[in-house]
């Protein structure tokens, strides 16, 4: 699991997904420490994603990935030598309804190797809402909800 961009939200979400996948026990998940042994300063020095599909309805729900992003990810895969790379990035974080609802918009690409095919993808809003004005939603809960849904997606797409 790698962060598609080097912003804090994407990095944290990628780490949460890695941790949950490792706990599932179905996969051998490479840790950030293991990646850092092969790629110095990851994820701070790395932006894999160089395109925005949030505003592009035609590409939003397709396996689209730009040629330059794909080249970067393929080169990274040659360094870390894994069967799958799950690229995740957060495109937007926001609140609605006077902070009673918090959301993140997450984009993913699951790439299978050795052929480098996109075998899974998503673009979705993950949210958490409270119904009491005194009980504000915690951002951790929003990210945890997204993590749970994305791990289910990985399991479905890899059929493990």
PDB file of C-alpha atoms in Angstrom:
ATOM      1  CA  UNK A   1       0.000   0.000   0.000  1.00  0.00           C
ATOM      2  CA  UNK A   2       1.514   3.294  -1.049  1.00  0.00           C
ATOM      3  CA  UNK A   3       0.428   6.884  -0.825  1.00  0.00           C
ATOM      4  CA  UNK A   4      -0.186   8.334  -4.270  1.00  0.00           C
ATOM      5  CA  UNK A   5       0.769  11.802  -3.087  1.00  0.00           C
ATOM      6  CA  UNK A   6       2.987  12.994  -0.289  1.00  0.00           C
ATOM      7  CA  UNK A   7       0.364  14.900   1.710  1.00  0.00           C
ATOM      8  CA  UNK A   8      -0.293  13.923   5.323  1.00  0.00           C
ATOM      9  CA  UNK A   9      -3.854  12.678   4.754  1.00  0.00           C
ATOM     10  CA  UNK A  10      -2.827  10.289   1.978  1.00  0.00           C
ATOM     11  CA  UNK A  11       0.236   9.070   3.870  1.00  0.00           C
ATOM     12  CA  UNK A  12      -1.778   8.413   7.033  1.00  0.00           C
ATOM     13  CA  UNK A  13      -4.553   6.619   5.150  1.00  0.00           C
ATOM     14  CA  UNK A  14      -2.023   4.404   3.335  1.00  0.00           C
ATOM     15  CA  UNK A  15      -0.442   3.520   6.680  1.00  0.00           C
ATOM     16  CA  UNK A  16      -3.829   2.696   8.227  1.00  0.00           C
ATOM     17  CA  UNK A  17      -4.720   0.445   5.287  1.00  0.00           C
ATOM     18  CA  UNK A  18      -1.337  -1.328   5.514  1.00  0.00           C
ATOM     19  CA  UNK A  19      -1.840  -1.951   9.224  1.00  0.00           C
ATOM     20  CA  UNK A  20      -5.345  -3.323   8.747  1.00  0.00           C
ATOM     21  CA  UNK A  21      -4.291  -5.563   5.848  1.00  0.00           C
ATOM     22  CA  UNK A  22      -1.434  -6.949   7.939  1.00  0.00           C
ATOM     23  CA  UNK A  23      -3.858  -7.696  10.787  1.00  0.00           C
ATOM     24  CA  UNK A  24      -6.170  -9.520   8.351  1.00  0.00           C
ATOM     25  CA  UNK A  25      -3.370 -12.032   7.864  1.00  0.00           C
ATOM     26  CA  UNK A  26      -4.246 -12.808   4.236  1.00  0.00           C
ATOM     27  CA  UNK A  27      -1.347 -10.833   2.790  1.00  0.00           C
ATOM     28  CA  UNK A  28       2.317 -10.262   3.347  1.00  0.00           C
ATOM     29  CA  UNK A  29       2.223  -6.483   3.602  1.00  0.00           C
ATOM     30  CA  UNK A  30       5.457  -4.596   3.109  1.00  0.00           C
ATOM     31  CA  UNK A  31       5.900  -1.960   5.822  1.00  0.00           C
ATOM     32  CA  UNK A  32       7.005   1.619   5.391  1.00  0.00           C
ATOM     33  CA  UNK A  33      10.260   0.712   7.154  1.00  0.00           C
ATOM     34  CA  UNK A  34      10.898  -2.052   4.591  1.00  0.00           C
ATOM     35  CA  UNK A  35      10.128   0.352   1.742  1.00  0.00           C
ATOM     36  CA  UNK A  36      12.482   2.939   3.254  1.00  0.00           C
ATOM     37  CA  UNK A  37      15.321   0.408   3.145  1.00  0.00           C
ATOM     38  CA  UNK A  38      14.887   0.247  -0.623  1.00  0.00           C
ATOM     39  CA  UNK A  39      13.638   3.762  -1.380  1.00  0.00           C
ATOM     40  CA  UNK A  40      15.122   6.505   0.764  1.00  0.00           C
ATOM     41  CA  UNK A  41      12.804   9.064   2.310  1.00  0.00           C
ATOM     42  CA  UNK A  42       9.611   7.413   1.086  1.00  0.00           C
ATOM     43  CA  UNK A  43       6.889   8.752   1.173  1.00  0.00           C
ATOM     44  CA  UNK A  44       8.122  12.326   1.584  1.00  0.00           C
ATOM     45  CA  UNK A  45      10.118  12.383  -1.642  1.00  0.00           C
ATOM     46  CA  UNK A  46       7.495  10.689  -3.784  1.00  0.00           C
ATOM     47  CA  UNK A  47       4.447  11.891  -5.686  1.00  0.00           C
ATOM     48  CA  UNK A  48       3.232   9.065  -7.886  1.00  0.00           C
ATOM     49  CA  UNK A  49       0.015  10.698  -8.995  1.00  0.00           C
ATOM     50  CA  UNK A  50       0.221  13.604 -11.398  1.00  0.00           C
ATOM     51  CA  UNK A  51      -3.415  13.836 -12.486  1.00  0.00           C
ATOM     52  CA  UNK A  52      -6.751  14.831 -10.992  1.00  0.00           C
ATOM     53  CA  UNK A  53      -9.879  12.876 -11.807  1.00  0.00           C
ATOM     54  CA  UNK A  54     -12.145  14.401  -9.178  1.00  0.00           C
ATOM     55  CA  UNK A  55     -13.614  16.887 -11.648  1.00  0.00           C
ATOM     56  CA  UNK A  56     -13.430  14.537 -14.648  1.00  0.00           C
ATOM     57  CA  UNK A  57     -16.628  12.476 -14.698  1.00  0.00           C
ATOM     58  CA  UNK A  58     -15.475  10.482 -17.745  1.00  0.00           C
ATOM     59  CA  UNK A  59     -12.369   9.150 -15.933  1.00  0.00           C
ATOM     60  CA  UNK A  60     -13.621   9.126 -12.339  1.00  0.00           C
ATOM     61  CA  UNK A  61     -15.096   5.620 -12.362  1.00  0.00           C
ATOM     62  CA  UNK A  62     -12.621   3.966 -14.711  1.00  0.00           C
ATOM     63  CA  UNK A  63      -9.199   2.363 -14.194  1.00  0.00           C
ATOM     64  CA  UNK A  64      -7.545   5.446 -15.714  1.00  0.00           C
ATOM     65  CA  UNK A  65      -3.989   6.225 -14.685  1.00  0.00           C
ATOM     66  CA  UNK A  66      -1.726   8.665 -16.521  1.00  0.00           C
ATOM     67  CA  UNK A  67       1.268   7.282 -18.415  1.00  0.00           C
ATOM     68  CA  UNK A  68       3.745   9.211 -16.254  1.00  0.00           C
ATOM     69  CA  UNK A  69       2.102   8.048 -13.015  1.00  0.00           C
ATOM     70  CA  UNK A  70       2.124   4.452 -14.270  1.00  0.00           C
ATOM     71  CA  UNK A  71       5.821   4.711 -15.166  1.00  0.00           C
ATOM     72  CA  UNK A  72       6.653   5.994 -11.663  1.00  0.00           C
ATOM     73  CA  UNK A  73       4.643   3.218  -9.998  1.00  0.00           C
ATOM     74  CA  UNK A  74       6.156   0.533 -12.254  1.00  0.00           C
ATOM     75  CA  UNK A  75       9.670   1.784 -11.432  1.00  0.00           C
ATOM     76  CA  UNK A  76       8.813   1.742  -7.734  1.00  0.00           C
ATOM     77  CA  UNK A  77       7.500  -1.824  -8.035  1.00  0.00           C
ATOM     78  CA  UNK A  78      10.839  -2.939  -9.510  1.00  0.00           C
ATOM     79  CA  UNK A  79      12.538  -1.651  -6.360  1.00  0.00           C
ATOM     80  CA  UNK A  80      10.174  -3.176  -3.805  1.00  0.00           C
ATOM     81  CA  UNK A  81       9.285  -6.337  -5.778  1.00  0.00           C
ATOM     82  CA  UNK A  82       5.668  -7.007  -4.798  1.00  0.00           C
ATOM     83  CA  UNK A  83       2.760  -8.752  -6.540  1.00  0.00           C
ATOM     84  CA  UNK A  84       0.286  -5.910  -5.956  1.00  0.00           C
ATOM     85  CA  UNK A  85       0.559  -2.206  -5.358  1.00  0.00           C
ATOM     86  CA  UNK A  86      -2.452  -0.446  -3.887  1.00  0.00           C
ATOM     87  CA  UNK A  87      -2.123   3.283  -4.551  1.00  0.00           C
ATOM     88  CA  UNK A  88      -4.365   5.490  -2.428  1.00  0.00           C
ATOM     89  CA  UNK A  89      -4.687   9.251  -2.244  1.00  0.00           C
ATOM     90  CA  UNK A  90      -7.045  11.738  -0.626  1.00  0.00           C
ATOM     91  CA  UNK A  91      -8.280  14.476  -2.952  1.00  0.00           C
ATOM     92  CA  UNK A  92     -10.521  16.402  -0.580  1.00  0.00           C
ATOM     93  CA  UNK A  93     -11.309  16.721   3.106  1.00  0.00           C
ATOM     94  CA  UNK A  94     -14.324  18.656   4.318  1.00  0.00           C
ATOM     95  CA  UNK A  95     -17.202  19.195   6.686  1.00  0.00           C
ATOM     96  CA  UNK A  96     -20.924  19.607   6.129  1.00  0.00           C
ATOM     97  CA  UNK A  97     -23.908  20.566   8.269  1.00  0.00           C
ATOM     98  CA  UNK A  98     -22.084  22.750  10.794  1.00  0.00           C
ATOM     99  CA  UNK A  99     -19.384  20.131  11.372  1.00  0.00           C
ATOM    100  CA  UNK A 100     -21.839  17.325  12.191  1.00  0.00           C
ATOM    101  CA  UNK A 101     -20.642  15.506   9.072  1.00  0.00           C
ATOM    102  CA  UNK A 102     -17.004  15.068   8.029  1.00  0.00           C
ATOM    103  CA  UNK A 103     -15.839  13.450   4.826  1.00  0.00           C
ATOM    104  CA  UNK A 104     -12.832  12.559   2.723  1.00  0.00           C
ATOM    105  CA  UNK A 105     -12.772  11.820  -0.970  1.00  0.00           C
ATOM    106  CA  UNK A 106     -10.431   8.922  -1.714  1.00  0.00           C
ATOM    107  CA  UNK A 107      -9.117   7.641  -5.037  1.00  0.00           C
ATOM    108  CA  UNK A 108      -7.428   4.251  -5.437  1.00  0.00           C
ATOM    109  CA  UNK A 109      -5.757   2.066  -8.013  1.00  0.00           C
ATOM    110  CA  UNK A 110      -4.854  -1.587  -7.403  1.00  0.00           C
ATOM    111  CA  UNK A 111      -2.148  -2.713  -9.811  1.00  0.00           C
ATOM    112  CA  UNK A 112      -1.230  -6.372 -10.307  1.00  0.00           C
ATOM    113  CA  UNK A 113       2.276  -7.428 -11.321  1.00  0.00           C
ATOM    114  CA  UNK A 114       4.167  -8.708 -13.259  1.00  0.00           C
ATOM    115  CA  UNK A 115       1.960  -7.305 -16.052  1.00  0.00           C
ATOM    116  CA  UNK A 116       1.138  -4.002 -14.365  1.00  0.00           C
ATOM    117  CA  UNK A 117      -2.610  -4.141 -14.988  1.00  0.00           C
ATOM    118  CA  UNK A 118      -5.058  -2.024 -13.008  1.00  0.00           C
ATOM    119  CA  UNK A 119      -7.312  -4.691 -11.459  1.00  0.00           C
ATOM    120  CA  UNK A 120      -9.226  -2.478  -9.052  1.00  0.00           C
ATOM    121  CA  UNK A 121     -10.075   1.182  -8.686  1.00  0.00           C
ATOM    122  CA  UNK A 122     -12.347   3.516  -6.796  1.00  0.00           C
ATOM    123  CA  UNK A 123     -13.293   7.141  -6.339  1.00  0.00           C
ATOM    124  CA  UNK A 124     -15.585   7.646  -3.388  1.00  0.00           C
ATOM    125  CA  UNK A 125     -16.602   9.871  -0.548  1.00  0.00           C
ATOM    126  CA  UNK A 126     -16.142   8.330   2.883  1.00  0.00           C
ATOM    127  CA  UNK A 127     -18.038  10.037   5.645  1.00  0.00           C
ATOM    128  CA  UNK A 128     -19.048   9.934   9.245  1.00  0.00           C
ATOM    129  CA  UNK A 129     -21.994  11.816  10.686  1.00  0.00           C
ATOM    130  CA  UNK A 130     -23.314  12.564  14.155  1.00  0.00           C
ATOM    131  CA  UNK A 131     -26.875  13.376  15.061  1.00  0.00           C
ATOM    132  CA  UNK A 132     -26.141  15.318  18.223  1.00  0.00           C
ATOM    133  CA  UNK A 133     -24.784  18.839  18.060  1.00  0.00           C
ATOM    134  CA  UNK A 134     -22.656  18.263  21.174  1.00  0.00           C
ATOM    135  CA  UNK A 135     -20.891  15.181  19.824  1.00  0.00           C
ATOM    136  CA  UNK A 136     -18.611  16.205  16.966  1.00  0.00           C
ATOM    137  CA  UNK A 137     -17.327  13.568  14.567  1.00  0.00           C
ATOM    138  CA  UNK A 138     -13.671  12.695  14.980  1.00  0.00           C
ATOM    139  CA  UNK A 139     -11.463  12.679  11.886  1.00  0.00           C
ATOM    140  CA  UNK A 140      -9.979   9.373  13.043  1.00  0.00           C
ATOM    141  CA  UNK A 141     -13.427   7.796  12.685  1.00  0.00           C
ATOM    142  CA  UNK A 142     -13.750   9.058   9.105  1.00  0.00           C
ATOM    143  CA  UNK A 143     -10.347   7.635   8.178  1.00  0.00           C
ATOM    144  CA  UNK A 144     -11.128   4.379   9.983  1.00  0.00           C
ATOM    145  CA  UNK A 145     -14.373   3.984   8.003  1.00  0.00           C
ATOM    146  CA  UNK A 146     -12.483   4.582   4.762  1.00  0.00           C
ATOM    147  CA  UNK A 147      -9.805   2.071   5.775  1.00  0.00           C
ATOM    148  CA  UNK A 148     -12.363  -0.635   6.495  1.00  0.00           C
ATOM    149  CA  UNK A 149     -14.104  -0.154   3.144  1.00  0.00           C
ATOM    150  CA  UNK A 150     -10.867  -0.056   1.183  1.00  0.00           C
ATOM    151  CA  UNK A 151      -9.506  -3.235   2.772  1.00  0.00           C
ATOM    152  CA  UNK A 152     -12.748  -4.994   1.810  1.00  0.00           C
ATOM    153  CA  UNK A 153     -12.226  -3.695  -1.733  1.00  0.00           C
ATOM    154  CA  UNK A 154      -8.663  -5.051  -1.878  1.00  0.00           C
ATOM    155  CA  UNK A 155      -9.791  -8.471  -0.655  1.00  0.00           C
ATOM    156  CA  UNK A 156     -12.556  -8.552  -3.276  1.00  0.00           C
ATOM    157  CA  UNK A 157     -10.269  -7.429  -6.113  1.00  0.00           C
ATOM    158  CA  UNK A 158      -7.498  -9.903  -5.277  1.00  0.00           C
ATOM    159  CA  UNK A 159      -9.918 -12.708  -4.344  1.00  0.00           C
ATOM    160  CA  UNK A 160      -7.870 -13.708  -1.274  1.00  0.00           C
TER     161      UNK A 160
END
